[in-house]
mmCIF file of C-alpha atoms in Angstrom:
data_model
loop_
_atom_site.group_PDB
_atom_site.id
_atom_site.type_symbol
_atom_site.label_atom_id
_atom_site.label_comp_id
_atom_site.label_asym_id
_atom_site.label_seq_id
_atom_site.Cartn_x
_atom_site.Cartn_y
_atom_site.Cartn_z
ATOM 1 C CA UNK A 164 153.212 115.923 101.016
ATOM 2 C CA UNK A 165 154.540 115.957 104.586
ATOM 3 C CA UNK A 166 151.474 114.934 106.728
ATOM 4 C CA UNK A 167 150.997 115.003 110.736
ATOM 5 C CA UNK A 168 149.678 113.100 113.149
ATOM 6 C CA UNK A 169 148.587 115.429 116.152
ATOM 7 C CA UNK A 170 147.414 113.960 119.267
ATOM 8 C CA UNK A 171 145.904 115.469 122.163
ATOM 9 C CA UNK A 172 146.100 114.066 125.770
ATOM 10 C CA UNK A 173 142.622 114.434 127.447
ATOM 11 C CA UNK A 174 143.842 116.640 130.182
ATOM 12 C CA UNK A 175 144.207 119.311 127.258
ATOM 13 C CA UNK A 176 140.371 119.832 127.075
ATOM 14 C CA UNK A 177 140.289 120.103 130.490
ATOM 15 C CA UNK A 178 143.080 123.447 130.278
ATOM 16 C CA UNK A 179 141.313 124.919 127.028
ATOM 17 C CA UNK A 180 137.697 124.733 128.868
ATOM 18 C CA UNK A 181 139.733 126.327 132.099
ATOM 19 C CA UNK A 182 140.854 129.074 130.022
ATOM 20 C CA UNK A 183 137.313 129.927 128.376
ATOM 21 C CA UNK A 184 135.766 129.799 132.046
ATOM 22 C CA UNK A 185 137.946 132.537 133.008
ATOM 23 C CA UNK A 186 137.677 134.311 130.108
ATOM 24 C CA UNK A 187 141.107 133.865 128.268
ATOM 25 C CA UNK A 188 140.128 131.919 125.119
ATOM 26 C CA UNK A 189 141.922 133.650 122.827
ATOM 27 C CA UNK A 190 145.119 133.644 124.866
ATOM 28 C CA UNK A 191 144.672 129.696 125.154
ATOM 29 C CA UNK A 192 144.659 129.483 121.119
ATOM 30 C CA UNK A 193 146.879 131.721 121.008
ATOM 31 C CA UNK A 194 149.728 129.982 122.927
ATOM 32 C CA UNK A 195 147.742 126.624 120.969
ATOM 33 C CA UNK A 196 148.661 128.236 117.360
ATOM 34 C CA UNK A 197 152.096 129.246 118.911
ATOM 35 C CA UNK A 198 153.195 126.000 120.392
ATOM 36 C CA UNK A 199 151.809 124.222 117.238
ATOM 37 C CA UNK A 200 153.915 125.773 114.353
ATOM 38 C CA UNK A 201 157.424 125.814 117.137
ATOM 39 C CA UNK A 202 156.781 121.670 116.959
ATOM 40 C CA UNK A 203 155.979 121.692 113.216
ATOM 41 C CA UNK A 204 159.402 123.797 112.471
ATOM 42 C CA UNK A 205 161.568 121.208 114.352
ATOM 43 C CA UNK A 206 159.528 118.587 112.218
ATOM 44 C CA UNK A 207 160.518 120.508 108.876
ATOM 45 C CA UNK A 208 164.051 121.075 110.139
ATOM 46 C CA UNK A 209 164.149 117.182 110.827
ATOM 47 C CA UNK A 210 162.676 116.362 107.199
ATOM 48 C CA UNK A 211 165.229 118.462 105.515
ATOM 49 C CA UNK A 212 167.820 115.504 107.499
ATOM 50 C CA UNK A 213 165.847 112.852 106.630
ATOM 51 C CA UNK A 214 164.154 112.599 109.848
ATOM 52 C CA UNK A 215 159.908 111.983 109.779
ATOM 53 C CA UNK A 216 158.978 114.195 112.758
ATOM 54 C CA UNK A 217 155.531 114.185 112.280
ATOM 55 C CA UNK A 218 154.032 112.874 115.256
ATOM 56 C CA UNK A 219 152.756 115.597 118.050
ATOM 57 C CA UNK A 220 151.216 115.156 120.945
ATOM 58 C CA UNK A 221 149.651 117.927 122.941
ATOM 59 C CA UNK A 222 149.693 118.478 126.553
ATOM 60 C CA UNK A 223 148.633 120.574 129.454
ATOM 61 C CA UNK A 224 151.976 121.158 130.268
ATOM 62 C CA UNK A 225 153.362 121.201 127.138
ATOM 63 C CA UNK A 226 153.885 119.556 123.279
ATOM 64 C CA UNK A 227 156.258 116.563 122.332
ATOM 65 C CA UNK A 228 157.236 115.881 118.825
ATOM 66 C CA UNK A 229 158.386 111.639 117.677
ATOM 67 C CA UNK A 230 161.088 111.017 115.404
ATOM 68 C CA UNK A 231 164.894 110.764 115.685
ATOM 69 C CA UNK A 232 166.631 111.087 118.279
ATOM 70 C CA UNK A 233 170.127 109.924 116.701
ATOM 71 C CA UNK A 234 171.133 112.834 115.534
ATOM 72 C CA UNK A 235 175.013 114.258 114.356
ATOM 73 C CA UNK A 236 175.985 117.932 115.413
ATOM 74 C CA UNK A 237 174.990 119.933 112.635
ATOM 75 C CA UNK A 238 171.515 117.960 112.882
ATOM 76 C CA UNK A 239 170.820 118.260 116.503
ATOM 77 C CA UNK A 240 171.753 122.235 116.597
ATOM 78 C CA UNK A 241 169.359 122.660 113.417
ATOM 79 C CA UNK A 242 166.739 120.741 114.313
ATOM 80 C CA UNK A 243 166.477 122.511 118.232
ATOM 81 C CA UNK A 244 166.969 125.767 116.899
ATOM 82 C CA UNK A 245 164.442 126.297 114.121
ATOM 83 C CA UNK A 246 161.616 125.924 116.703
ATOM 84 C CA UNK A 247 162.721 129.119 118.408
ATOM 85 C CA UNK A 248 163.862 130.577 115.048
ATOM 86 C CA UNK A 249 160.134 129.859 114.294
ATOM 87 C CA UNK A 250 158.825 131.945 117.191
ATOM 88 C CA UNK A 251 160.734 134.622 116.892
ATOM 89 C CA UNK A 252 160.710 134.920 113.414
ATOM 90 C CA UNK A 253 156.494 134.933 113.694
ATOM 91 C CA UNK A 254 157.535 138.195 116.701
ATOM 92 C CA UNK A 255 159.119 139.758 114.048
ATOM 93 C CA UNK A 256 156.146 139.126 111.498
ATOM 94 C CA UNK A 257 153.518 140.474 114.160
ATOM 95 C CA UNK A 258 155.847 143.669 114.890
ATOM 96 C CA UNK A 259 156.192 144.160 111.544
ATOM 97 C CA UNK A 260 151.448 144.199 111.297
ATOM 98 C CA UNK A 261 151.742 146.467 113.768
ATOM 99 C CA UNK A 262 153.321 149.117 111.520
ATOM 100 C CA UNK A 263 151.385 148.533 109.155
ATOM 101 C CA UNK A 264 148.329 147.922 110.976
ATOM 102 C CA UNK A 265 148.612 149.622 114.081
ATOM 103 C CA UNK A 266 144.749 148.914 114.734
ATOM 104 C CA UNK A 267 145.647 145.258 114.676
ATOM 105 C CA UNK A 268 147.950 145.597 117.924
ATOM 106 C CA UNK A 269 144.446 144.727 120.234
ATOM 107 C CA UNK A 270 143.936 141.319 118.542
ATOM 108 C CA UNK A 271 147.479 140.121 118.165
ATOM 109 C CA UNK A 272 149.231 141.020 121.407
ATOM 110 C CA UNK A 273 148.728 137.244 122.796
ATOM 111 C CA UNK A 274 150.144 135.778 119.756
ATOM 112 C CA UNK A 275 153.918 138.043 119.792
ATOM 113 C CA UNK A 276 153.210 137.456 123.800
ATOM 114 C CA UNK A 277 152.948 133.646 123.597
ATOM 115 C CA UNK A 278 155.751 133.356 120.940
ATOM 116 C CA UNK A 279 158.661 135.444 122.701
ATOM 117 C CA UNK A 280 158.444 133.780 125.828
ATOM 118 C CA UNK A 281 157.991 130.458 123.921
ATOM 119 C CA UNK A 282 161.443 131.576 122.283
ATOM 120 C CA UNK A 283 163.526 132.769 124.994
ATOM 121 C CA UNK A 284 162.285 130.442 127.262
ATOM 122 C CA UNK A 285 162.694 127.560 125.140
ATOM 123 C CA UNK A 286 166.359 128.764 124.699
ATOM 124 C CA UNK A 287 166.792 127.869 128.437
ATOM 125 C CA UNK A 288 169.941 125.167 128.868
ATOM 126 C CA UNK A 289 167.908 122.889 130.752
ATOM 127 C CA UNK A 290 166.643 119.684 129.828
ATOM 128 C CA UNK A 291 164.105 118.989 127.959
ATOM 129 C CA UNK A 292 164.071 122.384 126.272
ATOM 130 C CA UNK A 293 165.590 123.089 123.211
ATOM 131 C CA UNK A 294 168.792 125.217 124.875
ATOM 132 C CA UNK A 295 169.542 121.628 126.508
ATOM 133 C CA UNK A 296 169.268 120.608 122.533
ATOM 134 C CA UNK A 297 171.684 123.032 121.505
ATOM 135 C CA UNK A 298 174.461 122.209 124.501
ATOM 136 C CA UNK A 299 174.092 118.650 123.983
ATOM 137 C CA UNK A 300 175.014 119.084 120.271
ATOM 138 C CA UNK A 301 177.923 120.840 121.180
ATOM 139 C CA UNK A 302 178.880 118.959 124.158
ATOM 140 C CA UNK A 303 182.347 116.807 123.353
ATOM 141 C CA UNK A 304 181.177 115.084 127.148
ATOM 142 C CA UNK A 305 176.961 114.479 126.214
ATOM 143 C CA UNK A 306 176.359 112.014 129.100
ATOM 144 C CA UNK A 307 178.207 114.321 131.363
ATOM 145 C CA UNK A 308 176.450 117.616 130.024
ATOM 146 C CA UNK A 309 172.899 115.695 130.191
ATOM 147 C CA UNK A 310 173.170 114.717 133.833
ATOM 148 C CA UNK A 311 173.874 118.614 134.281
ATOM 149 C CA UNK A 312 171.398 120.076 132.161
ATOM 150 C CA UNK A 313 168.522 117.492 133.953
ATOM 151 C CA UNK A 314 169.457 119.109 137.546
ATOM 152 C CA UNK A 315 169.211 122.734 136.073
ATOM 153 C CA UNK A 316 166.024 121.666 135.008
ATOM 154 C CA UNK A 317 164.675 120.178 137.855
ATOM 155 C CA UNK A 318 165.642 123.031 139.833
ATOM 156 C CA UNK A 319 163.853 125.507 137.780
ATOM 157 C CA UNK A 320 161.252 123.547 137.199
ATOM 158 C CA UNK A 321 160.866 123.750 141.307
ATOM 159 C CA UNK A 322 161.192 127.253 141.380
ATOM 160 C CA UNK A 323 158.520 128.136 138.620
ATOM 161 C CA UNK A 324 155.833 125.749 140.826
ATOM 162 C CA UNK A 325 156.895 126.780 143.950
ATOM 163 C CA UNK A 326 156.219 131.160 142.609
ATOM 164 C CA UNK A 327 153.180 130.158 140.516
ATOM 165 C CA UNK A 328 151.667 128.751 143.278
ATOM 166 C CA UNK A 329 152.655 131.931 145.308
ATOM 167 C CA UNK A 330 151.248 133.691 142.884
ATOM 168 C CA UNK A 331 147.896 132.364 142.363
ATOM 169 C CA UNK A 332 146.496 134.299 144.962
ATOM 170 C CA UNK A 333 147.165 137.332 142.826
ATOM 171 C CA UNK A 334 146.336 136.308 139.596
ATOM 172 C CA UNK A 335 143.631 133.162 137.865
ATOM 173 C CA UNK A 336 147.164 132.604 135.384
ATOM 174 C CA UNK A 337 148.060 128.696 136.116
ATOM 175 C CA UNK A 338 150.953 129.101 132.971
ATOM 176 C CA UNK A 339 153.761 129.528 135.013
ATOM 177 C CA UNK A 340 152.357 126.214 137.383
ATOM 178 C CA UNK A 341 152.273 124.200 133.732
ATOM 179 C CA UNK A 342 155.789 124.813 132.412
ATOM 180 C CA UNK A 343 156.795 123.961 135.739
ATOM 181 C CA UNK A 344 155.335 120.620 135.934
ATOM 182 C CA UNK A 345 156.636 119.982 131.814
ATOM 183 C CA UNK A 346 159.918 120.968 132.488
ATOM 184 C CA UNK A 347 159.955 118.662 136.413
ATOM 185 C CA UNK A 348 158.308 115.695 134.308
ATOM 186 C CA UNK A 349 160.819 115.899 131.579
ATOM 187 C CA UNK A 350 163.819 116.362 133.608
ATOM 188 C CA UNK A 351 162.736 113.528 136.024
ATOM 189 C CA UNK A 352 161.410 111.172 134.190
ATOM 190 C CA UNK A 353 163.037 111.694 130.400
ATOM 191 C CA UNK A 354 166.131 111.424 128.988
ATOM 192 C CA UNK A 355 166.781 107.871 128.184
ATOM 193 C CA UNK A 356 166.728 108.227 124.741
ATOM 194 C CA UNK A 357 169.115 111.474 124.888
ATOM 195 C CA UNK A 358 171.085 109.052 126.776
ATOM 196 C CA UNK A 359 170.965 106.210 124.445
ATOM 197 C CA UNK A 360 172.264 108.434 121.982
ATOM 198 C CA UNK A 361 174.910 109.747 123.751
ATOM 199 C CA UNK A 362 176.498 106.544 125.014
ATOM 200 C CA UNK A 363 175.558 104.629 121.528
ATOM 201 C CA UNK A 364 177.241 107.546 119.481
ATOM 202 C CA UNK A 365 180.447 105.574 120.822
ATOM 203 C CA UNK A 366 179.824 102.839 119.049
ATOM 204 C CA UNK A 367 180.256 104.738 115.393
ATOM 205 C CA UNK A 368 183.785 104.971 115.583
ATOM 206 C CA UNK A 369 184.726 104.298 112.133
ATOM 207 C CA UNK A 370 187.459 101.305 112.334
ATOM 208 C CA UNK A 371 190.620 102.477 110.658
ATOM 209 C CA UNK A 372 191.925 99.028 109.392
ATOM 210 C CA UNK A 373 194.422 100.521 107.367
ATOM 211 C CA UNK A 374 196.138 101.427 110.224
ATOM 212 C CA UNK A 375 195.161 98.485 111.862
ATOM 213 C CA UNK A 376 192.574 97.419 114.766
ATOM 214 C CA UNK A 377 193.351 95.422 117.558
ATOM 215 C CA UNK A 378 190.829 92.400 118.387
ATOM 216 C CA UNK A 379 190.830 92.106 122.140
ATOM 217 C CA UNK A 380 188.628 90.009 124.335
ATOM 218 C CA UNK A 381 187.346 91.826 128.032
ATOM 219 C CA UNK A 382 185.749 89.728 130.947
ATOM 220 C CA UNK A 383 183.286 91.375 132.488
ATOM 221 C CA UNK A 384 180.873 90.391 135.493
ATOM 222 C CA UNK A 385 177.139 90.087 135.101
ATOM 223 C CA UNK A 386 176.085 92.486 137.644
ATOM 224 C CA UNK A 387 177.962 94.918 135.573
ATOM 225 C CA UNK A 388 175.059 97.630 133.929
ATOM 226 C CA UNK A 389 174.776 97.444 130.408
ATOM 227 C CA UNK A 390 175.961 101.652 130.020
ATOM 228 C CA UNK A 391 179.575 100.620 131.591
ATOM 229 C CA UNK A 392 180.724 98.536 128.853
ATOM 230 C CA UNK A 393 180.923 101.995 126.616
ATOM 231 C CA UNK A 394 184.370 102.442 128.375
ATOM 232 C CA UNK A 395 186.117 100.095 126.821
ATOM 233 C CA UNK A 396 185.107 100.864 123.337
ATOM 234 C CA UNK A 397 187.508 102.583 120.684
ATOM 235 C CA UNK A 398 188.130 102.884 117.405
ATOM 236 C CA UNK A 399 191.436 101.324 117.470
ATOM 237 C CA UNK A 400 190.104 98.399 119.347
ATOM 238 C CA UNK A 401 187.106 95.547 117.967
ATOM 239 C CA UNK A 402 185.922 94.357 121.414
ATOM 240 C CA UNK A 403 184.612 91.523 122.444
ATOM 241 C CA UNK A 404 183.010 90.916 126.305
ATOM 242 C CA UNK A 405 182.959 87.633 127.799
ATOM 243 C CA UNK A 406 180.300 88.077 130.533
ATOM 244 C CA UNK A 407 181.073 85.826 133.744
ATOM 245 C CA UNK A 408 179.557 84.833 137.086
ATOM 246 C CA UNK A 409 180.873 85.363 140.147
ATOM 247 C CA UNK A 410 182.753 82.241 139.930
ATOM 248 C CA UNK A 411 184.358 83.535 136.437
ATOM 249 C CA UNK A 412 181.997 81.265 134.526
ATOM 250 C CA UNK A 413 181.248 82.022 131.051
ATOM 251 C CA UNK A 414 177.478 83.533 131.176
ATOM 252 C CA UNK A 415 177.627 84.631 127.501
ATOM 253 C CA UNK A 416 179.682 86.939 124.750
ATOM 254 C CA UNK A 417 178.471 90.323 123.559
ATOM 255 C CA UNK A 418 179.885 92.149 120.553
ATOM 256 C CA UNK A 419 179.971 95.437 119.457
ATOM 257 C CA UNK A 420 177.069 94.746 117.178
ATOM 258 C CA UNK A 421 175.411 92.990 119.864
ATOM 259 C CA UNK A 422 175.715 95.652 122.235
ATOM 260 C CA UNK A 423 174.628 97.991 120.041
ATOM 261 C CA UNK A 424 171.165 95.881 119.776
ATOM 262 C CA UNK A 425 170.842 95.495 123.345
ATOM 263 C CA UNK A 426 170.811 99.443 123.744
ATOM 264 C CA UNK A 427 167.781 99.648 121.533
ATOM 265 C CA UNK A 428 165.919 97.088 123.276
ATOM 266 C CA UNK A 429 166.953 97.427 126.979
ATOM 267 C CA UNK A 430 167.166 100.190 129.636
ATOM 268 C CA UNK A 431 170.822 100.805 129.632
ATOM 269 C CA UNK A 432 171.035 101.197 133.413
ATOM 270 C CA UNK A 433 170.056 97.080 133.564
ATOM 271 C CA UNK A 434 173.061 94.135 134.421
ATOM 272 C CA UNK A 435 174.143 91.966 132.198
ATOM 273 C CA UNK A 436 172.120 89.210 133.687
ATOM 274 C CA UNK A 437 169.112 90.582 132.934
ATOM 275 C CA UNK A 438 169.822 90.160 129.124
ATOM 276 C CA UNK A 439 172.662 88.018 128.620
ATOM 277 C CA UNK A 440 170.644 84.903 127.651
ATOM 278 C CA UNK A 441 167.503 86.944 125.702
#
């Protein structure tokens, strides 16, 4: 049985009891319920890869799921699309109980609300949504397409504060103020793992020793940052960096396997001297 771990972040309680002082309760569980199942369909996309995404955490501004991050191309697009899927597939569902129910319409109109604009606006390309998910997977250049998709989200993420705010004076609705602040949070402040990923995908190129692989030594300095030594990696080469001082001392030697370790235990935008001799 697939079980979950859901989290809440204090601040949450703090939006849900906003939401019943103005009167909006049901819109708050609503998006709640809605928010929920998007995070638990990326988790069942993830199982179905292996992946134990079962870890949410619940926020003001938003919901985070834990698991892998290393995923290949098929795996990313899956697992960032069957959130969306989700939502618009539940749309569907509630059109469909309309039909069929057409007194129903009063009581469900928050829930297709909530998960159509979770859906298209989750389809966004900007990080951290799931569009950014979906161009990263299909990016050939992923550090190159992150760095873009984290300025398209910072700039919307501006823009959405910048009219909520406007628009508070209209209407009680902070929404549009809270997917602001996820989306400026994320795009500021995350990425790393994304970015991990990207830059450690280079280090899976399957050696073709029946063709042969050439065994080559490079001397690099120690103020060089750990992310820069990706250049010189290729499957037809098994590197090897000799890390020197400025006065071409030998500091230490880093392999590919090596590297590869220091990228799961160290900020990637660190020198060499930081972790050379740890």
């Amino acid at each position: 049985m697939f079980k979950y771990k859901i989290t809440i972040h204090p601040l949450y309680f703090c939006l849900c009891l906003y939401y019943i002082v103005i009167g909006k309760a049901w819109v708050f569980f609503s998006c709640f319920v809605t928010v929920l199942l998007h995070e638990i369909a990326h988790s069942l996309a993830g199982k179905k890869y292996g992946y134990q995404m079962a870890k949410i955490t619940l926020m003001p501004y938003g919901a985070m799921i834990y698991g892998g991050e290393k995923f290949n191309r098929k795996e990313g697009l899956v697992i960032a699309l069957a959130g969306p899927l989700c939502n618009g597939v539940l749309a569907l569902l509630t059109l469909a109980v309309w039909w069929l129910f057409p007194e129903s319409f009063a009581f469900t109109q928050d829930f297709f609300n909530s998960n159509l604009t979770l859906m298209i606006f989750n389809l966004f390309p900007c990080f951290p949504l799931d569009g950014s998910r979906v161009v990263l997977s299909l990016s050939k250049d992923k550090i190159k397409a992150l760095k873009i998709l984290k300025i398209v989200g910072i700039a919307l993420s501006v823009f959405m504060i910048v009219f909520g705010l406007a628009s508070l004076f209209a209407t009680q609705n902070i929404s549009l103020v809270n997917i602001g602040v996820f989306l400026l949070i994320g795009s500021i402040f995350g990425g790393q793992k994304e970015e991990y990923s990207c830059i450690a995908g280079r280090l899976s190129f399957v050696k073709n020793y029946k063709r042969g692989v050439i065994a080559r030594d490079v001397y690099i300095s120690t103020d060089t940052k750990i992310f820069e030594l990706f250049r010189y990696l290729n499957r037809d080469y098994l590197t090897t960096f000799i890390v020197v001082n400025d006065k071409g001392e030998e500091s230490g030697v880093i392999d590919e396997d090596r590297l590869h370790d220091i990228m799961e235990k160290y900020d990637h935008k660190l020198m060499l001297k930081s972790v050379i001799n740890n």
